[in-house]
Every structure is written in C-alpha cells, then in structure tokens.
Tab-separated table of C-alpha atoms and ligand atoms in Angstrom:
chain	number	residue	atom	x	y	z
Z	28	MET	CA	-53.605	32.917	47.982
Z	29	ILE	CA	-52.124	34.152	50.673
Z	30	GLU	CA	-52.653	38.138	50.579
Z	31	VAL	CA	-50.470	39.913	53.484
Z	32	TYR	CA	-50.648	43.454	51.879
Z	33	ARG	CA	-54.213	44.920	51.021
Z	34	ARG	CA	-54.280	45.043	46.935
Z	35	SER	CA	-55.101	48.730	45.523
Z	36	MET	CA	-58.405	49.944	46.455
Z	37	GLN	CA	-60.698	50.657	43.530
Z	38	GLY	CA	-60.071	53.459	41.258
Z	39	THR	CA	-56.621	54.738	43.142
Z	40	GLN	CA	-54.589	53.380	40.343
Z	41	PRO	CA	-54.251	53.486	36.970
Z	42	GLU	CA	-54.075	50.701	34.443
Z	43	TYR	CA	-50.859	50.317	32.019
Z	44	ARG	CA	-53.247	51.031	28.806
Z	45	PHE	CA	-54.226	54.780	28.858
Z	46	PRO	CA	-54.552	56.269	25.893
Z	47	PRO	CA	-54.331	60.180	26.611
Z	48	TYR	CA	-50.866	59.787	27.609
Z	49	GLY	CA	-49.340	58.188	24.276
Z	50	SER	CA	-45.904	56.803	25.021
Z	51	THR	CA	-48.052	53.646	27.279
Z	52	ALA	CA	-49.300	52.176	23.624
Z	53	LYS	CA	-46.028	50.489	22.864
Z	54	ARG	CA	-45.132	49.751	26.359
Z	55	ALA	CA	-48.255	48.451	28.910
Z	56	PRO	CA	-48.466	45.148	28.880
Z	57	THR	CA	-50.812	43.483	26.509
Z	58	LYS	CA	-50.703	39.775	28.053
Z	59	LEU	CA	-53.301	39.433	31.443
Z	60	LEU	CA	-51.188	39.479	34.596
Z	61	VAL	CA	-50.401	36.640	36.911
Z	62	MET	CA	-51.713	37.003	40.508
Z	63	LEU	CA	-48.668	36.871	42.906
Z	64	PRO	CA	-48.703	35.628	45.970
Z	65	HIS	CA	-47.431	37.910	49.065
Z	66	THR	CA	-44.531	35.549	49.815
Z	67	LEU	CA	-41.274	36.444	52.433
Z	68	SER	CA	-39.866	37.642	49.037
Z	69	GLU	CA	-42.942	40.831	48.352
Z	70	THR	CA	-43.313	41.500	51.916
Z	71	THR	CA	-39.895	42.151	52.814
Z	72	GLY	CA	-38.008	45.399	51.876
Z	73	PRO	CA	-34.597	47.468	53.008
Z	74	VAL	CA	-34.193	47.958	56.051
Z	75	PHE	CA	-32.621	51.630	56.323
Z	76	GLY	CA	-30.511	52.896	58.758
Z	77	HIS	CA	-28.919	56.588	59.518
Z	78	ASP	CA	-26.361	56.218	56.981
Z	79	SER	CA	-28.918	56.098	54.432
Z	80	VAL	CA	-29.246	59.609	53.751
Z	81	LYS	CA	-26.358	62.381	54.494
Z	82	ALA	CA	-27.495	65.339	56.883
Z	83	ARG	CA	-28.092	67.715	53.880
Z	84	GLU	CA	-29.848	65.536	52.010
Z	85	PHE	CA	-33.004	66.984	52.516
Z	86	ASP	CA	-32.149	70.374	51.512
Z	87	LEU	CA	-31.961	71.254	47.285
Z	88	THR	CA	-31.018	74.412	47.675
Z	89	ALA	CA	-27.811	74.034	49.097
Z	90	GLY	CA	-24.637	72.646	48.413
Z	91	HIS	CA	-24.109	75.135	45.340
Z	92	ALA	CA	-21.860	78.542	45.190
Z	93	ASP	CA	-25.230	80.348	45.601
Z	94	LEU	CA	-28.683	80.036	46.093
Z	95	PRO	CA	-31.063	78.514	43.459
Z	96	LEU	CA	-33.635	81.128	41.186
Z	97	GLY	CA	-37.115	80.399	41.998
Z	98	LYS	CA	-39.246	81.086	45.339
Z	99	ARG	CA	-37.946	78.736	48.058
Z	100	ILE	CA	-40.476	75.840	49.508
Z	101	VAL	CA	-40.871	73.636	52.478
Z	102	VAL	CA	-42.352	70.499	51.681
Z	103	SER	CA	-42.977	68.072	53.861
Z	104	GLY	CA	-45.723	65.609	55.579
Z	105	ARG	CA	-46.027	62.126	56.709
Z	106	VAL	CA	-46.055	58.837	55.392
Z	107	LEU	CA	-48.856	56.522	56.226
Z	108	ASP	CA	-50.324	52.975	55.437
Z	109	ASP	CA	-54.315	52.488	54.661
Z	110	GLY	CA	-55.108	51.701	57.836
Z	111	GLY	CA	-53.491	55.042	59.169
Z	112	LYS	CA	-50.499	53.694	60.486
Z	113	PRO	CA	-47.211	55.846	60.070
Z	114	VAL	CA	-44.490	54.076	58.003
Z	115	ARG	CA	-41.319	54.717	59.540
Z	116	HIS	CA	-37.442	55.183	58.905
Z	117	THR	CA	-37.853	54.515	55.373
Z	118	LEU	CA	-36.022	56.508	52.595
Z	119	VAL	CA	-38.690	59.405	50.763
Z	120	GLU	CA	-36.526	60.163	47.100
Z	121	ILE	CA	-36.993	63.043	45.205
Z	122	TRP	CA	-36.252	65.074	41.737
Z	123	GLN	CA	-37.617	67.482	39.855
Z	124	ALA	CA	-37.013	70.714	37.547
Z	125	ASN	CA	-35.404	74.043	38.315
Z	126	SER	CA	-37.869	77.053	38.467
Z	127	ALA	CA	-37.845	77.685	34.752
Z	128	GLY	CA	-39.267	73.890	34.112
Z	129	ARG	CA	-35.713	72.568	32.826
Z	130	TYR	CA	-34.488	69.225	34.184
Z	131	ARG	CA	-30.457	68.648	34.958
Z	132	HIS	CA	-31.029	66.098	32.619
Z	133	PRO	CA	-28.855	64.825	28.955
Z	134	ASN	CA	-32.107	64.301	27.397
Z	135	ASP	CA	-33.860	67.732	28.580
Z	136	GLY	CA	-34.028	71.268	26.657
Z	137	PRO	CA	-33.710	73.593	24.912
Z	138	HIS	CA	-36.886	74.366	26.188
Z	139	SER	CA	-35.414	76.820	29.240
Z	140	PRO	CA	-32.050	77.627	31.035
Z	141	LEU	CA	-30.428	75.535	33.005
Z	142	ASP	CA	-29.478	76.962	36.863
Z	143	PRO	CA	-25.862	76.209	37.850
Z	144	ASN	CA	-27.360	76.280	42.033
Z	145	PHE	CA	-29.804	73.804	41.394
Z	146	THR	CA	-29.483	69.879	40.420
Z	147	GLY	CA	-33.025	69.161	41.558
Z	148	CYS	CA	-32.162	65.817	43.787
Z	149	GLY	CA	-33.142	65.456	47.595
Z	150	ARG	CA	-33.138	62.537	49.591
Z	151	ALA	CA	-34.605	62.135	53.673
Z	152	MET	CA	-36.053	59.620	56.085
Z	153	THR	CA	-38.976	59.391	57.889
Z	154	ASP	CA	-38.986	59.821	61.459
Z	155	ALA	CA	-41.031	57.247	64.461
Z	156	GLU	CA	-44.457	59.162	63.103
Z	157	GLY	CA	-43.760	58.780	59.096
Z	158	ARG	CA	-42.605	62.371	59.456
Z	159	TYR	CA	-40.105	63.891	56.211
Z	160	ARG	CA	-39.099	67.307	55.498
Z	161	PHE	CA	-37.524	68.804	52.482
Z	162	VAL	CA	-36.469	72.554	51.646
Z	163	THR	CA	-36.024	73.230	48.246
Z	164	ILE	CA	-37.588	75.835	45.212
Z	165	GLU	CA	-41.361	75.341	43.411
Z	166	PRO	CA	-40.296	73.593	39.886
Z	167	GLY	CA	-41.770	75.144	36.728
Z	168	ALA	CA	-44.444	73.856	34.158
Z	169	TYR	CA	-42.976	72.749	31.231
Z	170	PRO	CA	-43.579	71.462	27.719
Z	171	TRP	CA	-43.685	68.034	26.706
Z	172	ARG	CA	-44.391	66.276	22.832
Z	173	ASN	CA	-47.680	63.995	24.127
Z	174	HIS	CA	-49.745	66.185	22.113
Z	175	TYR	CA	-50.136	69.467	20.391
Z	176	ASN	CA	-49.310	72.075	22.765
Z	177	ALA	CA	-48.927	69.920	25.809
Z	178	TRP	CA	-47.561	71.145	29.297
Z	179	ARG	CA	-46.881	69.360	32.550
Z	180	PRO	CA	-48.556	71.124	35.590
Z	181	LYS	CA	-45.303	71.952	38.132
Z	182	HIS	CA	-44.490	68.521	39.772
Z	183	ILE	CA	-41.818	66.985	42.104
Z	184	HIS	CA	-41.292	63.617	41.789
Z	185	PHE	CA	-41.389	61.205	44.798
Z	186	SER	CA	-40.204	57.624	45.560
Z	187	LEU	CA	-40.733	55.661	48.675
Z	188	TRP	CA	-40.165	51.995	49.133
Z	189	GLY	CA	-42.126	51.426	52.724
Z	190	GLU	CA	-41.178	48.675	54.896
Z	191	ALA	CA	-41.909	46.128	51.970
Z	192	PHE	CA	-41.635	45.293	48.306
Z	193	THR	CA	-45.362	45.456	47.547
Z	194	GLN	CA	-45.336	48.822	49.048
Z	195	ARG	CA	-42.854	50.261	46.392
Z	196	LEU	CA	-44.582	53.686	45.245
Z	197	VAL	CA	-43.266	56.215	42.795
Z	198	THR	CA	-45.657	59.226	42.613
Z	199	GLN	CA	-45.744	62.739	41.958
Z	200	MET	CA	-46.981	66.090	43.909
Z	201	TYR	CA	-48.902	68.985	42.443
Z	202	PHE	CA	-49.144	72.363	43.487
Z	203	PRO	CA	-52.594	73.574	44.761
Z	204	GLY	CA	-54.801	75.928	42.394
Z	205	ASP	CA	-52.325	74.782	39.095
Z	206	PRO	CA	-54.759	75.446	36.085
Z	207	LEU	CA	-52.333	72.940	33.968
Z	208	LEU	CA	-53.466	70.250	36.409
Z	209	PRO	CA	-57.349	69.543	34.280
Z	210	PHE	CA	-55.418	69.274	31.158
Z	211	ASP	CA	-52.687	67.272	32.198
Z	212	PRO	CA	-53.170	62.901	31.172
Z	213	ILE	CA	-51.168	62.091	33.973
Z	214	PHE	CA	-52.442	63.330	36.845
Z	215	ASN	CA	-56.017	62.442	35.303
Z	216	CYS	CA	-55.102	58.693	35.152
Z	217	VAL	CA	-57.412	57.605	37.814
Z	218	THR	CA	-60.974	58.988	37.565
Z	219	ASP	CA	-61.893	58.942	41.377
Z	220	THR	CA	-61.006	63.128	41.920
Z	221	LYS	CA	-60.686	61.978	45.277
Z	222	ALA	CA	-57.738	60.032	44.452
Z	223	ARG	CA	-56.240	62.412	42.254
Z	224	ASP	CA	-56.818	65.406	44.839
Z	225	ARG	CA	-54.510	63.010	46.886
Z	226	LEU	CA	-51.891	63.815	44.820
Z	227	VAL	CA	-52.138	67.859	45.491
Z	228	SER	CA	-50.317	69.342	48.207
Z	229	SER	CA	-52.076	71.990	50.256
Z	230	LEU	CA	-50.772	74.807	51.252
Z	231	ASP	CA	-49.273	75.127	54.952
Z	232	TRP	CA	-49.228	77.553	57.308
Z	233	GLU	CA	-47.194	75.755	59.880
Z	234	ALA	CA	-44.217	75.197	57.498
Z	235	THR	CA	-44.158	78.269	56.462
Z	236	ILE	CA	-40.937	80.152	57.547
Z	237	PRO	CA	-41.624	83.992	57.747
Z	238	GLU	CA	-39.990	86.114	55.450
Z	239	SER	CA	-38.086	82.535	53.521
Z	240	ALA	CA	-39.690	79.819	52.049
Z	241	ILE	CA	-43.631	78.773	51.633
Z	242	GLY	CA	-44.942	75.720	52.843
Z	243	TYR	CA	-46.803	72.691	51.385
Z	244	ARG	CA	-48.084	69.905	52.881
Z	245	PHE	CA	-48.311	66.141	51.166
Z	246	ASP	CA	-49.167	63.321	52.764
Z	247	ILE	CA	-48.887	60.142	51.118
Z	248	VAL	CA	-50.532	56.508	51.876
Z	249	LEU	CA	-48.824	53.438	50.618
Z	250	ARG	CA	-50.546	49.971	50.894
Z	251	GLY	CA	-51.137	48.538	54.654
Z	252	ARG	CA	-50.894	44.665	55.592
Z	253	HIS	CA	-54.198	42.723	56.915
Z	254	ALA	CA	-54.454	42.398	60.646
Z	255	THR	CA	-53.995	38.620	59.499
Z	256	PRO	CA	-52.777	36.854	56.116
Z	257	VAL	CA	-56.228	36.127	54.428
Z	258	GLU	CA	-56.343	32.715	52.792
Z	259	ARG	CA	-58.199	32.391	50.053
H	14	MET	CA	-59.365	53.589	59.928
H	15	SER	CA	-59.063	53.182	55.949
H	16	LEU	CA	-56.703	55.879	54.204
H	17	GLN	CA	-57.110	55.949	50.143
H	18	GLN	CA	-53.915	54.357	48.788
H	19	SER	CA	-51.852	57.522	47.026
H	20	THR	CA	-51.905	56.930	42.828
H	21	SER	CA	-48.958	55.473	41.324
H	22	GLN	CA	-47.283	57.700	38.877
H	23	THR	CA	-44.629	57.268	36.181
H	24	PHE	CA	-40.670	57.555	36.996
H	25	GLY	CA	-40.905	59.888	33.655
H	26	PRO	CA	-37.758	60.060	31.393
H	27	TYR	CA	-35.716	62.241	33.822
H	28	PHE	CA	-35.766	59.481	37.319
H	29	HIS	CA	-31.756	59.652	36.803
H	30	ILE	CA	-31.726	62.621	38.270
H	31	GLY	CA	-33.005	61.008	41.794
H	32	LEU	CA	-32.625	57.406	41.533
H	33	LYS	CA	-28.984	56.397	41.257
H	34	PRO	CA	-27.865	53.132	41.302
H	35	ILE	CA	-27.209	51.084	44.012
H	36	ALA	CA	-25.036	48.081	43.951
H	37	VAL	CA	-26.083	44.752	45.176
H	38	ARG	CA	-24.082	44.143	47.922
H	39	LEU	CA	-22.386	40.363	48.081
H	40	PRO	CA	-22.891	38.213	51.077
H	41	ALA	CA	-19.859	36.535	52.018
H	42	GLY	CA	-19.203	33.520	50.202
H	43	ALA	CA	-21.896	34.836	47.672
H	44	LYS	CA	-21.223	33.347	43.692
H	45	PRO	CA	-21.169	36.197	41.749
H	46	VAL	CA	-23.856	36.436	38.620
H	47	VAL	CA	-23.955	38.936	36.168
H	48	ILE	CA	-27.531	39.334	34.336
H	49	THR	CA	-27.894	41.464	31.404
H	50	GLY	CA	-30.150	42.201	29.078
H	51	ARG	CA	-32.332	44.242	27.063
H	52	VAL	CA	-35.603	46.057	27.471
H	53	LEU	CA	-37.340	46.271	24.144
H	54	ASP	CA	-40.908	48.241	23.474
H	55	GLY	CA	-44.183	46.637	21.224
H	56	ASP	CA	-42.059	47.925	18.223
H	57	GLY	CA	-39.158	45.634	19.767
H	58	LYS	CA	-37.358	49.200	20.076
H	59	PRO	CA	-34.739	49.303	23.017
H	60	VAL	CA	-36.232	51.068	25.766
H	61	SER	CA	-33.334	53.426	27.010
H	62	ASP	CA	-35.094	54.873	29.763
H	63	ALA	CA	-35.760	52.229	32.039
H	64	ALA	CA	-35.209	51.757	35.634
H	65	ILE	CA	-34.486	48.098	37.125
H	66	GLU	CA	-34.976	47.278	40.823
H	67	THR	CA	-33.941	44.267	42.217
H	68	TRP	CA	-34.073	42.243	45.249
H	69	GLN	CA	-33.285	38.988	46.605
H	70	ALA	CA	-33.028	36.980	50.001
H	71	ASP	CA	-29.067	36.230	51.365
H	72	LEU	CA	-27.764	32.857	50.449
H	73	THR	CA	-30.086	30.977	53.390
H	74	GLY	CA	-32.969	32.055	51.351
H	75	ALA	CA	-33.416	34.851	54.544
H	76	TYR	CA	-34.345	38.704	54.470
H	77	PRO	CA	-33.888	41.657	56.776
H	78	VAL	CA	-35.419	42.347	59.488
H	79	PRO	CA	-36.440	45.494	60.388
H	80	SER	CA	-36.184	45.948	64.339
H	81	THR	CA	-39.833	44.883	66.164
H	82	ASP	CA	-39.357	48.406	68.856
H	83	GLY	CA	-39.274	50.628	66.009
H	84	SER	CA	-35.936	52.030	66.697
H	85	TYR	CA	-33.870	53.396	64.094
H	86	PRO	CA	-30.825	51.127	63.163
H	87	ALA	CA	-27.724	52.777	62.866
H	88	THR	CA	-26.577	50.785	59.369
H	89	SER	CA	-28.754	49.819	56.524
H	90	THR	CA	-29.157	46.142	56.144
H	91	LEU	CA	-29.629	47.175	51.765
H	92	ALA	CA	-28.095	44.304	51.032
H	93	GLY	CA	-29.933	42.159	48.171
H	94	LEU	CA	-31.335	45.187	47.275
H	95	GLY	CA	-30.283	46.889	43.395
H	96	ARG	CA	-30.723	49.592	40.996
H	97	VAL	CA	-29.646	50.046	37.346
H	98	PRO	CA	-30.960	52.021	34.781
H	99	THR	CA	-31.085	50.866	30.874
H	100	ASP	CA	-28.278	52.556	28.460
H	101	ALA	CA	-29.314	54.213	24.746
H	102	GLU	CA	-29.242	50.639	23.684
H	103	GLY	CA	-32.094	49.286	26.347
H	104	ARG	CA	-28.882	47.028	27.555
H	105	PHE	CA	-28.937	46.689	31.324
H	106	ARG	CA	-26.315	45.322	33.934
H	107	ILE	CA	-26.930	43.411	36.776
H	108	ASP	CA	-24.063	42.416	39.021
H	109	THR	CA	-25.423	39.983	41.723
H	110	TYR	CA	-25.108	36.279	43.161
H	111	LEU	CA	-27.895	33.366	43.659
H	112	PRO	CA	-30.016	34.128	46.659
H	113	GLY	CA	-30.965	30.868	48.579
H	114	CYS	CA	-33.934	29.391	48.309
H	115	VAL	CA	-36.819	30.998	49.962
H	116	ALA	CA	-39.830	29.805	52.485
H	117	ALA	CA	-42.813	29.762	50.027
H	118	PRO	CA	-45.801	30.022	51.595
H	119	GLY	CA	-48.193	27.328	53.876
H	120	GLY	CA	-44.589	25.111	53.802
H	121	GLY	CA	-41.598	24.052	51.263
H	122	LEU	CA	-39.439	26.373	49.537
H	123	GLN	CA	-39.362	28.600	46.433
H	124	ALA	CA	-36.452	28.508	44.182
H	125	PRO	CA	-34.469	30.713	43.597
H	126	HIS	CA	-35.076	33.778	42.390
H	127	ILE	CA	-35.134	37.619	42.619
H	128	LEU	CA	-38.104	39.425	42.757
H	129	VAL	CA	-37.596	43.025	39.778
H	130	ALA	CA	-39.805	46.325	39.776
H	131	ILE	CA	-39.301	48.054	36.316
H	132	GLY	CA	-40.480	51.895	35.878
H	133	MET	CA	-40.412	54.194	33.456
H	134	ARG	CA	-41.652	56.621	31.057
H	135	GLY	CA	-45.290	55.523	29.611
H	136	LEU	CA	-45.964	53.456	32.568
H	137	LEU	CA	-47.944	54.449	35.042
H	138	LYS	CA	-47.148	52.332	37.781
H	139	HIS	CA	-44.011	50.110	37.418
H	140	LEU	CA	-43.967	46.738	36.427
H	141	VAL	CA	-43.084	43.316	38.907
H	142	THR	CA	-41.652	40.436	37.694
H	143	ARG	CA	-39.264	37.611	38.561
H	144	ILE	CA	-35.883	36.342	37.588
H	145	TYR	CA	-35.645	32.875	38.218
H	146	PHE	CA	-31.965	30.818	37.083
H	147	PRO	CA	-31.307	28.023	34.481
H	148	GLY	CA	-30.709	24.653	35.544
H	149	GLU	CA	-32.039	24.992	38.734
H	150	ALA	CA	-34.108	21.737	40.197
H	151	ALA	CA	-35.898	23.061	42.316
H	152	ASN	CA	-37.702	25.425	39.798
H	153	ALA	CA	-39.625	22.629	38.414
H	154	ASP	CA	-41.654	22.385	42.001
H	155	ASP	CA	-42.019	26.614	42.202
H	156	PRO	CA	-45.264	27.522	43.540
H	157	VAL	CA	-44.972	30.473	41.872
H	158	LEU	CA	-43.437	29.658	38.670
H	159	LYS	CA	-46.570	26.832	38.416
H	160	LEU	CA	-49.237	30.135	38.693
H	161	VAL	CA	-47.411	31.093	35.062
H	162	PRO	CA	-48.930	29.115	31.927
H	163	ALA	CA	-46.279	26.477	30.916
H	164	ASP	CA	-45.698	27.789	27.848
H	165	ARG	CA	-44.424	31.616	28.929
H	166	ARG	CA	-42.284	30.619	32.071
H	167	ASP	CA	-39.267	30.803	30.191
H	168	THR	CA	-40.073	34.552	29.849
H	169	LEU	CA	-38.194	34.526	33.660
H	170	ILE	CA	-35.846	31.981	33.228
H	171	ALA	CA	-32.492	33.610	32.476
H	172	ARG	CA	-30.543	31.951	29.931
H	173	GLY	CA	-26.527	30.599	30.133
H	174	ALA	CA	-24.637	29.485	32.368
H	175	SER	CA	-21.262	29.916	34.430
H	176	GLY	CA	-22.482	33.244	36.292
H	177	GLU	CA	-23.180	34.651	32.913
H	178	LEU	CA	-26.611	34.635	32.325
H	179	GLN	CA	-29.242	36.940	29.760
H	180	TRP	CA	-32.335	37.732	30.647
H	181	ASP	CA	-34.845	39.859	28.673
H	182	VAL	CA	-37.729	41.944	29.519
H	183	VAL	CA	-40.032	42.142	26.189
H	184	LEU	CA	-43.077	44.725	27.358
H	185	GLN	CA	-44.959	43.616	24.698
H	186	GLY	CA	-46.089	40.677	22.168
H	187	ALA	CA	-44.679	37.439	21.037
H	188	GLY	CA	-42.501	36.297	23.832
H	189	GLU	CA	-43.923	39.598	26.317
H	190	THR	CA	-42.409	38.572	29.375
H	191	VAL	CA	-44.767	37.746	32.450
H	192	PHE	CA	-45.482	40.280	34.410
H	193	PHE	CA	-47.351	40.143	38.050
H	194	ASP	CA	-50.107	41.108	39.603
H	195	CYS	CA	-48.398	41.871	43.412
V	29	FE2	FE1	-41.573	65.204	36.074
C-alpha cells in the first residue's frame, strides 16, 4: 500500500453512520470501505489559475441593487496542510443563508424571508501564503427537521480542493459563543473538542473594518503529504 | 509541525448555491462518453440532493501538474474535472470522455477510470468511488479493482456500450456500490 497523503488523524473525521444526525441512517454505507492506494489519480487535482474567479466574487454583499440586510462581516484566514505548509492558489467556494437564516434555494422556506439583495455564494483563490478573504453578512440560525425543535447554529459552508483529490474537503465555519453549538449534531459529529473548536471562527480585530464590518478568522487544515511515500 | 486536520461537514441540501456544475472539457480527439445513472438510498428511494464530482486523466493517462515554483498560472487546467447534481428523481448525467491508462504505483498501468467524490445531506464526509469502463481488457489487471472483492467489482464498472453508459450509486444494501477509504 502506497500512501502519499497522510490518512485522517484520530478523532478529526466523522463516521458515516451517526445516529444523532437522522439522515445518515439511510445514506451511510453499510459495507466496509476498501482501502484505496494513493495513485496518480488520487494525488493530482485541478490547477486553478487567474481565470478561476472573477474579481468581485469574494464580496457577497456586492452585485445587487442595494446592500443585503444584516451585519457585514469579513471572513478570512489561511488554508494550510497538516504539516503547516500553505495551500496556495487553490479555490475556496462558500455558500450560506441570509441574515434571517434563509437560503436562496427552492427547497428552503418559508420559515423566514428571502433578501432580494443577497444570493449567498462566494468564491476566492488563496494567495501564495494560503490566505483567502471574503466579505459577507452574518448568516442567521435556521430550523431543520432532524429532531423536535432543531436549529442549526449560524454557519458558512466551505468547499476546498487543495492540490490533490485526496485533500478535497467540504466543511462548515461556525461563530464563537453561539449558544446553539452544544445542541447541533453536525457540529458535534466528532468527539475531540479540539477538532470541533477548529470549526469555530474567532473574532479578528486585525480584519475588522472600523464602522463597516467585524472580522472573523477561520483557518482550515487539509491533509498533508508524507515527506516520502511510505511503502507498507 | 503537525496540525490537526479540519473536520469534514455535510454538503447539506443547499450546496447548489455554492457548488455550481462544472462541465468536463473534452481534450481534442477524445471519444465522448455519456454516463447516466441514479443515486439510491437504503430504501431504494432516489437521492435528489447529491453532488457528483469527477476527476480523470487526459487521453495519455496524464494529469495537470502545478508549477514547481509556486507561481500562479494565468489559465486554469481543470480538464478532467466535472461536477453535476442529481435531479428530483435522483438522476445525473456526466458528459465526459474515455481517459487514457494512468500509471500504477510500482509500475504497470491502471485501467481507464474516473475518480468520483459524492457529497449530500446525510453524509458528514463525501464518499469516494471509481467508475471503470465496460469491455476494457485492462480491467482484468487493474491494481485497484483487484483490491475489491470479486463479487462487488461490477458495482464499479459502468454498463452499456458505444459511448452511452449507465452507472448507479447504491448507498446501502444489496448491490451497494464499493466505496473507498482514500
Ligand atoms: Fe447550512
């Protein structure tokens, strides 16, 4: 077995079957997974260039007739691998609910109103140091039907490609001090508190724009490469 | 230095807002192949909110290589990358091409294949699988197919011929698709 990328670290990744999250019951695989060696197919990935995103796609508050409702925020951070190396020039895609907790999606609603000035989709590239930056609004918490009186804490969905298919990660960013966090089965899908805490952004004074937007910092860690492929 | 890896979280039911479809760009001279199928849950019900992401080599079995000096290319090399959502009936359609044979670790070649990631509500992390092509002699010697129990290999090989193939994703039970720990 050749492993080019490190496997996931103990306690950092959820199991497919997780009873507190009801919809895993009919969707989680029931048979053992087959270990896949890291061949060229798994260790390569799309190469993103200047043309991958348009200049304004980092700003989710722009592009409409007026500003969206809600508190404007700056979300920025770094994408690193688990060896601390920046993941540079990779695509970061985000999506989120509006400030009332409603997604601009045909299957969401009518629990809260749409905002004509908010779509909720952003894209940005990391720079040579792995940094990315978005301007958006703080999303609202929203109800879902997982259990009686279930509410998702405020979150922003993040999608990362990294440099290889094995690094692909879709995750969610949460907000510090959100009182709904202890009750959310998706946030609590791993037992390691340190791993969970990595999904919670922190207030970032350096990114905060006076009289305009509060900054939140969110760093993301992808699986890293072994120094040399390990033959087992 | 060792950092703890970020935890995967579900795509949720509204990923369409952020994860737009990506059309596979066919290399010059490629043989077009259409792969259609359905994603089915443990009750055999269609999964109408899945995203299927595909990654495959070019006609020579090669993949794009990032610049070694870390510079930022003007244009992307996304050839071989695709993303499609399922529809209300759980159906998807991948417009793609037959890739070349990719080098296997330790020498030799792999049979032509497409690497697949599948994300959806109800999956806290995406599933990884592969699509192989029917009637390829190289399938018999493929080092990854050989790792799969013989009675389940057919879940990874598309059915059909002449560029119109079918491949279903069965999440659970009889005929459950083989998923990989990648
Ligand atoms: Fe969400």
